[in-house]
mmCIF file of C-alpha atoms in Angstrom:
data_model
loop_
_atom_site.group_PDB
_atom_site.id
_atom_site.type_symbol
_atom_site.label_atom_id
_atom_site.label_comp_id
_atom_site.label_asym_id
_atom_site.label_seq_id
_atom_site.Cartn_x
_atom_site.Cartn_y
_atom_site.Cartn_z
ATOM 1 C CA GLN A 8 -0.137 0.172 0.052
ATOM 2 C CA LYS A 9 1.452 3.434 -1.151
ATOM 3 C CA GLU A 10 1.606 5.920 1.639
ATOM 4 C CA VAL A 11 -0.499 8.253 -0.025
ATOM 5 C CA GLU A 12 -3.509 7.507 -2.253
ATOM 6 C CA GLN A 13 -5.026 9.967 -4.978
ATOM 7 C CA ASP A 14 -7.215 9.140 -7.572
ATOM 8 C CA PRO A 15 -5.823 10.487 -10.922
ATOM 9 C CA GLY A 16 -9.114 11.024 -12.360
ATOM 10 C CA PRO A 17 -9.235 12.852 -15.144
ATOM 11 C CA LEU A 18 -12.295 14.537 -13.475
ATOM 12 C CA SER A 19 -14.579 16.959 -15.549
ATOM 13 C CA VAL A 20 -16.974 19.224 -14.117
ATOM 14 C CA PRO A 21 -19.143 22.308 -15.695
ATOM 15 C CA GLU A 22 -18.188 25.796 -14.640
ATOM 16 C CA GLY A 23 -19.895 26.784 -11.439
ATOM 17 C CA ALA A 24 -19.692 23.333 -9.805
ATOM 18 C CA ILE A 25 -18.450 22.237 -6.333
ATOM 19 C CA VAL A 26 -15.456 20.179 -6.680
ATOM 20 C CA SER A 27 -14.139 17.791 -4.296
ATOM 21 C CA LEU A 28 -10.723 16.299 -4.266
ATOM 22 C CA ASN A 29 -9.389 13.792 -1.953
ATOM 23 C CA CYS A 30 -6.414 11.934 -0.932
ATOM 24 C CA THR A 31 -6.130 8.925 1.835
ATOM 25 C CA TYR A 32 -2.758 8.242 3.891
ATOM 26 C CA SER A 33 -1.569 5.490 5.700
ATOM 27 C CA ASN A 34 1.068 6.748 8.050
ATOM 28 C CA SER A 35 -0.496 8.327 11.077
ATOM 29 C CA ALA A 36 2.966 10.377 11.400
ATOM 30 C CA PHE A 37 1.809 12.745 9.152
ATOM 31 C CA GLN A 38 0.853 15.893 10.816
ATOM 32 C CA TYR A 39 1.119 18.683 7.886
ATOM 33 C CA PHE A 40 -0.894 18.488 4.824
ATOM 34 C CA MET A 41 -0.484 20.690 1.573
ATOM 35 C CA TRP A 42 -2.486 20.937 -1.456
ATOM 36 C CA TYR A 43 -0.788 22.138 -4.814
ATOM 37 C CA ARG A 44 -1.957 23.035 -8.090
ATOM 38 C CA GLN A 45 0.000 22.125 -11.155
ATOM 39 C CA TYR A 46 -0.717 23.775 -14.480
ATOM 40 C CA SER A 47 0.559 22.098 -17.744
ATOM 41 C CA ARG A 48 4.306 22.420 -18.024
ATOM 42 C CA LYS A 49 4.666 24.275 -14.949
ATOM 43 C CA GLY A 50 5.986 23.607 -11.380
ATOM 44 C CA PRO A 51 3.531 22.896 -8.658
ATOM 45 C CA GLU A 52 2.027 25.887 -6.548
ATOM 46 C CA LEU A 53 1.296 25.888 -3.095
ATOM 47 C CA LEU A 54 -2.456 26.510 -2.504
ATOM 48 C CA MET A 55 -3.411 25.220 1.065
ATOM 49 C CA TYR A 56 -1.068 24.488 3.773
ATOM 50 C CA THR A 57 -2.960 22.940 6.988
ATOM 51 C CA TYR A 58 -1.642 21.339 10.294
ATOM 52 C CA SER A 59 -3.502 18.515 11.944
ATOM 53 C CA SER A 60 -7.245 17.878 11.846
ATOM 54 C CA GLY A 61 -9.721 20.593 10.790
ATOM 55 C CA ASN A 62 -10.786 23.148 8.215
ATOM 56 C CA LYS A 63 -9.199 26.092 6.423
ATOM 57 C CA GLU A 64 -10.750 28.333 4.208
ATOM 58 C CA ASP A 65 -9.297 30.543 1.304
ATOM 59 C CA GLY A 66 -11.459 32.364 -0.887
ATOM 60 C CA ARG A 67 -13.148 29.585 -2.991
ATOM 61 C CA PHE A 68 -10.871 26.695 -1.574
ATOM 62 C CA THR A 69 -11.573 24.831 1.659
ATOM 63 C CA ALA A 70 -9.186 22.274 2.904
ATOM 64 C CA GLN A 71 -10.304 19.672 5.319
ATOM 65 C CA VAL A 72 -8.257 17.058 7.302
ATOM 66 C CA ASP A 73 -9.582 14.060 9.419
ATOM 67 C CA LYS A 74 -6.665 12.643 10.926
ATOM 68 C CA SER A 75 -8.898 9.845 12.298
ATOM 69 C CA SER A 76 -9.968 8.475 8.972
ATOM 70 C CA LYS A 77 -6.435 9.541 7.425
ATOM 71 C CA TYR A 78 -8.319 11.300 4.931
ATOM 72 C CA ILE A 79 -7.915 14.917 3.398
ATOM 73 C CA SER A 80 -10.056 16.723 1.288
ATOM 74 C CA LEU A 81 -10.028 20.149 -0.747
ATOM 75 C CA PHE A 82 -13.147 21.563 -2.000
ATOM 76 C CA ILE A 83 -13.532 24.031 -4.736
ATOM 77 C CA ARG A 84 -16.540 26.448 -4.917
ATOM 78 C CA ASP A 85 -17.953 28.217 -8.058
ATOM 79 C CA SER A 86 -15.033 26.575 -9.880
ATOM 80 C CA GLN A 87 -13.587 28.478 -12.953
ATOM 81 C CA PRO A 88 -12.174 27.137 -16.413
ATOM 82 C CA SER A 89 -8.900 28.744 -14.607
ATOM 83 C CA ASP A 90 -9.073 26.139 -12.289
ATOM 84 C CA SER A 91 -8.610 23.439 -14.757
ATOM 85 C CA ALA A 92 -5.202 21.717 -13.521
ATOM 86 C CA THR A 93 -3.565 18.798 -11.773
ATOM 87 C CA TYR A 94 -4.108 18.726 -8.034
ATOM 88 C CA LEU A 95 -1.541 17.083 -5.713
ATOM 89 C CA CYS A 96 -1.783 16.484 -2.177
ATOM 90 C CA ALA A 97 1.283 16.226 -0.022
ATOM 91 C CA MET A 98 2.067 15.675 3.525
ATOM 92 C CA ARG A 99 4.989 15.673 5.860
ATOM 93 C CA LYS A 100 5.695 14.420 9.525
ATOM 94 C CA GLY A 101 6.555 16.484 12.564
ATOM 95 C CA ALA A 102 8.281 19.786 12.855
ATOM 96 C CA GLY A 103 11.550 18.469 12.268
ATOM 97 C CA SER A 104 10.631 16.762 9.036
ATOM 98 C CA TYR A 105 11.289 18.124 5.707
ATOM 99 C CA GLN A 106 10.642 15.607 3.343
ATOM 100 C CA LEU A 107 7.268 15.816 1.783
ATOM 101 C CA THR A 108 5.273 12.772 0.234
ATOM 102 C CA PHE A 109 3.103 13.491 -2.950
ATOM 103 C CA GLY A 110 0.025 11.688 -3.952
ATOM 104 C CA LYS A 111 -0.192 11.170 -7.747
ATOM 105 C CA GLY A 112 -2.439 14.233 -8.605
ATOM 106 C CA THR A 113 -5.959 14.555 -9.712
ATOM 107 C CA LYS A 114 -6.387 16.140 -13.238
ATOM 108 C CA LEU A 115 -9.171 18.383 -13.065
ATOM 109 C CA SER A 116 -10.886 19.972 -16.111
ATOM 110 C CA VAL A 117 -13.829 22.786 -15.648
ATOM 111 C CA ILE A 118 -15.778 23.116 -18.780
ATOM 112 C CA PRO A 119 -17.272 26.582 -19.518
ATOM 113 C CA GLY B 16 15.512 36.392 -8.968
ATOM 114 C CA ALA B 17 11.840 36.149 -8.093
ATOM 115 C CA GLY B 18 11.168 32.514 -8.407
ATOM 116 C CA VAL B 19 13.276 29.363 -8.717
ATOM 117 C CA SER B 20 14.837 29.245 -11.771
ATOM 118 C CA GLN B 21 15.876 25.900 -13.624
ATOM 119 C CA SER B 22 17.784 25.098 -16.955
ATOM 120 C CA PRO B 23 17.616 23.922 -19.272
ATOM 121 C CA SER B 24 13.856 23.796 -19.796
ATOM 122 C CA ASN B 25 13.861 20.806 -22.176
ATOM 123 C CA LYS B 26 16.458 18.349 -22.728
ATOM 124 C CA VAL B 27 16.874 15.813 -25.467
ATOM 125 C CA THR B 28 19.796 13.168 -25.410
ATOM 126 C CA GLU B 29 20.719 9.984 -26.141
ATOM 127 C CA LYS B 30 20.775 6.997 -24.230
ATOM 128 C CA GLY B 31 24.304 6.626 -22.548
ATOM 129 C CA LYS B 32 25.295 10.489 -22.593
ATOM 130 C CA ASP B 33 25.641 12.483 -19.127
ATOM 131 C CA VAL B 34 23.423 15.440 -18.318
ATOM 132 C CA GLU B 35 23.588 18.312 -16.360
ATOM 133 C CA LEU B 36 20.364 20.240 -14.770
ATOM 134 C CA ARG B 37 20.612 23.313 -13.193
ATOM 135 C CA CYS B 38 18.783 25.168 -10.450
ATOM 136 C CA ASP B 39 18.929 28.583 -9.045
ATOM 137 C CA PRO B 40 16.813 28.816 -5.749
ATOM 138 C CA ILE B 41 15.169 31.900 -4.292
ATOM 139 C CA SER B 42 17.780 34.182 -2.657
ATOM 140 C CA GLY B 43 17.833 33.486 0.990
ATOM 141 C CA HIS B 44 16.116 30.211 0.731
ATOM 142 C CA THR B 45 18.679 27.772 2.732
ATOM 143 C CA ALA B 46 16.676 24.722 1.726
ATOM 144 C CA LEU B 47 17.018 23.143 -1.606
ATOM 145 C CA TYR B 48 14.959 19.813 -2.979
ATOM 146 C CA TRP B 49 15.091 17.957 -6.184
ATOM 147 C CA TYR B 50 11.936 15.817 -7.239
ATOM 148 C CA ARG B 51 11.352 13.795 -10.211
ATOM 149 C CA GLN B 52 7.895 13.577 -11.876
ATOM 150 C CA SER B 53 7.295 10.788 -14.602
ATOM 151 C CA LEU B 54 4.293 10.556 -16.387
ATOM 152 C CA GLY B 55 1.115 9.648 -14.499
ATOM 153 C CA GLN B 56 3.344 9.329 -11.260
ATOM 154 C CA GLY B 57 3.772 11.620 -8.150
ATOM 155 C CA LEU B 58 6.601 13.737 -7.340
ATOM 156 C CA GLU B 59 9.233 11.241 -6.267
ATOM 157 C CA PHE B 60 11.932 12.684 -3.783
ATOM 158 C CA LEU B 61 15.623 12.685 -5.143
ATOM 159 C CA ILE B 62 17.958 14.694 -2.582
ATOM 160 C CA TYR B 63 17.508 17.611 -0.101
ATOM 161 C CA PHE B 64 20.161 20.125 0.885
ATOM 162 C CA GLN B 65 19.864 22.225 4.094
ATOM 163 C CA GLY B 66 22.576 24.686 4.525
ATOM 164 C CA ASN B 67 25.748 23.522 5.146
ATOM 165 C CA SER B 68 24.704 20.157 6.457
ATOM 166 C CA ALA B 69 25.306 16.800 4.895
ATOM 167 C CA PRO B 70 22.830 16.329 2.033
ATOM 168 C CA ASP B 71 19.644 13.586 2.231
ATOM 169 C CA LYS B 72 20.624 11.714 -0.794
ATOM 170 C CA SER B 73 18.365 8.937 0.127
ATOM 171 C CA GLY B 74 15.887 9.209 -2.571
ATOM 172 C CA LEU B 75 18.719 8.951 -5.491
ATOM 173 C CA PRO B 76 17.495 6.136 -7.577
ATOM 174 C CA SER B 77 21.019 4.733 -8.384
ATOM 175 C CA ASP B 78 24.587 5.732 -8.262
ATOM 176 C CA ARG B 79 24.245 7.269 -11.867
ATOM 177 C CA PHE B 80 22.528 10.322 -10.195
ATOM 178 C CA SER B 81 24.451 12.767 -8.195
ATOM 179 C CA ALA B 82 23.889 16.329 -6.834
ATOM 180 C CA GLU B 83 25.977 18.992 -5.565
ATOM 181 C CA ARG B 84 25.129 22.500 -4.137
ATOM 182 C CA THR B 85 27.768 25.257 -4.504
ATOM 183 C CA GLY B 86 28.464 28.223 -2.056
ATOM 184 C CA GLY B 87 24.753 27.175 -0.444
ATOM 185 C CA SER B 88 23.096 28.535 -3.707
ATOM 186 C CA VAL B 89 23.210 26.951 -7.349
ATOM 187 C CA SER B 90 22.471 23.267 -7.284
ATOM 188 C CA THR B 91 23.367 20.809 -10.423
ATOM 189 C CA LEU B 92 22.009 17.594 -10.519
ATOM 190 C CA THR B 93 24.233 15.096 -12.860
ATOM 191 C CA ILE B 94 22.687 12.069 -14.531
ATOM 192 C CA GLN B 95 25.658 9.757 -15.987
ATOM 193 C CA ARG B 96 25.218 7.326 -18.632
ATOM 194 C CA THR B 97 21.619 8.222 -18.940
ATOM 195 C CA GLN B 98 18.885 5.486 -19.485
ATOM 196 C CA GLN B 99 15.529 5.756 -21.047
ATOM 197 C CA GLU B 100 13.993 5.303 -17.992
ATOM 198 C CA ASP B 101 15.471 8.499 -16.804
ATOM 199 C CA SER B 102 13.142 10.415 -18.856
ATOM 200 C CA ALA B 103 10.880 12.634 -16.585
ATOM 201 C CA VAL B 104 10.621 16.206 -15.509
ATOM 202 C CA TYR B 105 12.916 17.211 -12.648
ATOM 203 C CA LEU B 106 11.802 19.539 -10.438
ATOM 204 C CA CYS B 107 13.727 21.746 -8.047
ATOM 205 C CA ALA B 108 12.186 23.719 -4.957
ATOM 206 C CA SER B 109 13.647 25.838 -2.461
ATOM 207 C CA SER B 110 12.354 26.871 1.201
ATOM 208 C CA SER B 111 13.103 29.093 3.862
ATOM 209 C CA SER B 112 12.285 28.316 7.849
ATOM 210 C CA THR B 113 8.522 28.409 7.285
ATOM 211 C CA GLY B 114 8.732 24.953 4.961
ATOM 212 C CA GLU B 115 6.876 26.198 2.377
ATOM 213 C CA LEU B 116 8.106 24.915 -0.990
ATOM 214 C CA PHE B 117 8.518 26.777 -3.906
ATOM 215 C CA PHE B 118 9.085 24.891 -7.174
ATOM 216 C CA GLY B 119 10.688 25.767 -10.652
ATOM 217 C CA GLU B 120 9.246 25.067 -13.627
ATOM 218 C CA GLY B 121 11.103 21.861 -14.190
ATOM 219 C CA SER B 122 13.562 20.467 -16.669
ATOM 220 C CA ARG B 123 11.955 17.979 -19.182
ATOM 221 C CA LEU B 124 14.285 15.223 -19.764
ATOM 222 C CA THR B 125 13.826 13.062 -22.636
ATOM 223 C CA VAL B 126 16.514 10.233 -23.163
ATOM 224 C CA LEU B 127 16.173 8.582 -26.828
#
């Protein structure tokens, strides 16, 4: 079993839809959780950064972490064609840990 | 510069040749990472540099791969005797004490 599992999609939604992206993980030592967005032929850029369980909202984006279920989610409200990209979840262990473990990424297309 | 700069952006080489990929991190960032992204795969950790400490080379896939970081800034990833399975996008990232990784746009390597 891989440490981080993420459905690669592709996921296609109409403009304005609510998008739900998810990752599961197996290592309970993970404490810091991130979502990166990667446009085609570009490097990943950080979208959301959360610590431990709970919700974090930033504009149209909400990140949720449920450590008891080892499950993290990213919600995108009022999705736009400009949100079309690959979304990668990433996580790392304690404060002294520097290595990120990434999911494979979910490719999202928002259709106008 | 304003962001992480990588060169070349694209490299096509013949099997058996050596290649060098360069990364110029964000000024002042003490940590530097190399990741590899293959088609349909997540980001695979290769190597990590932090200040003057010994690098974490645990992700390098074989002894054909090596990396150095000169003067705590620019880094070069070298792949000797390239193989077709080395074809991938090689991503460099840097971070400061916050731990947030900033990625470059990557070097796309194709080994014929």
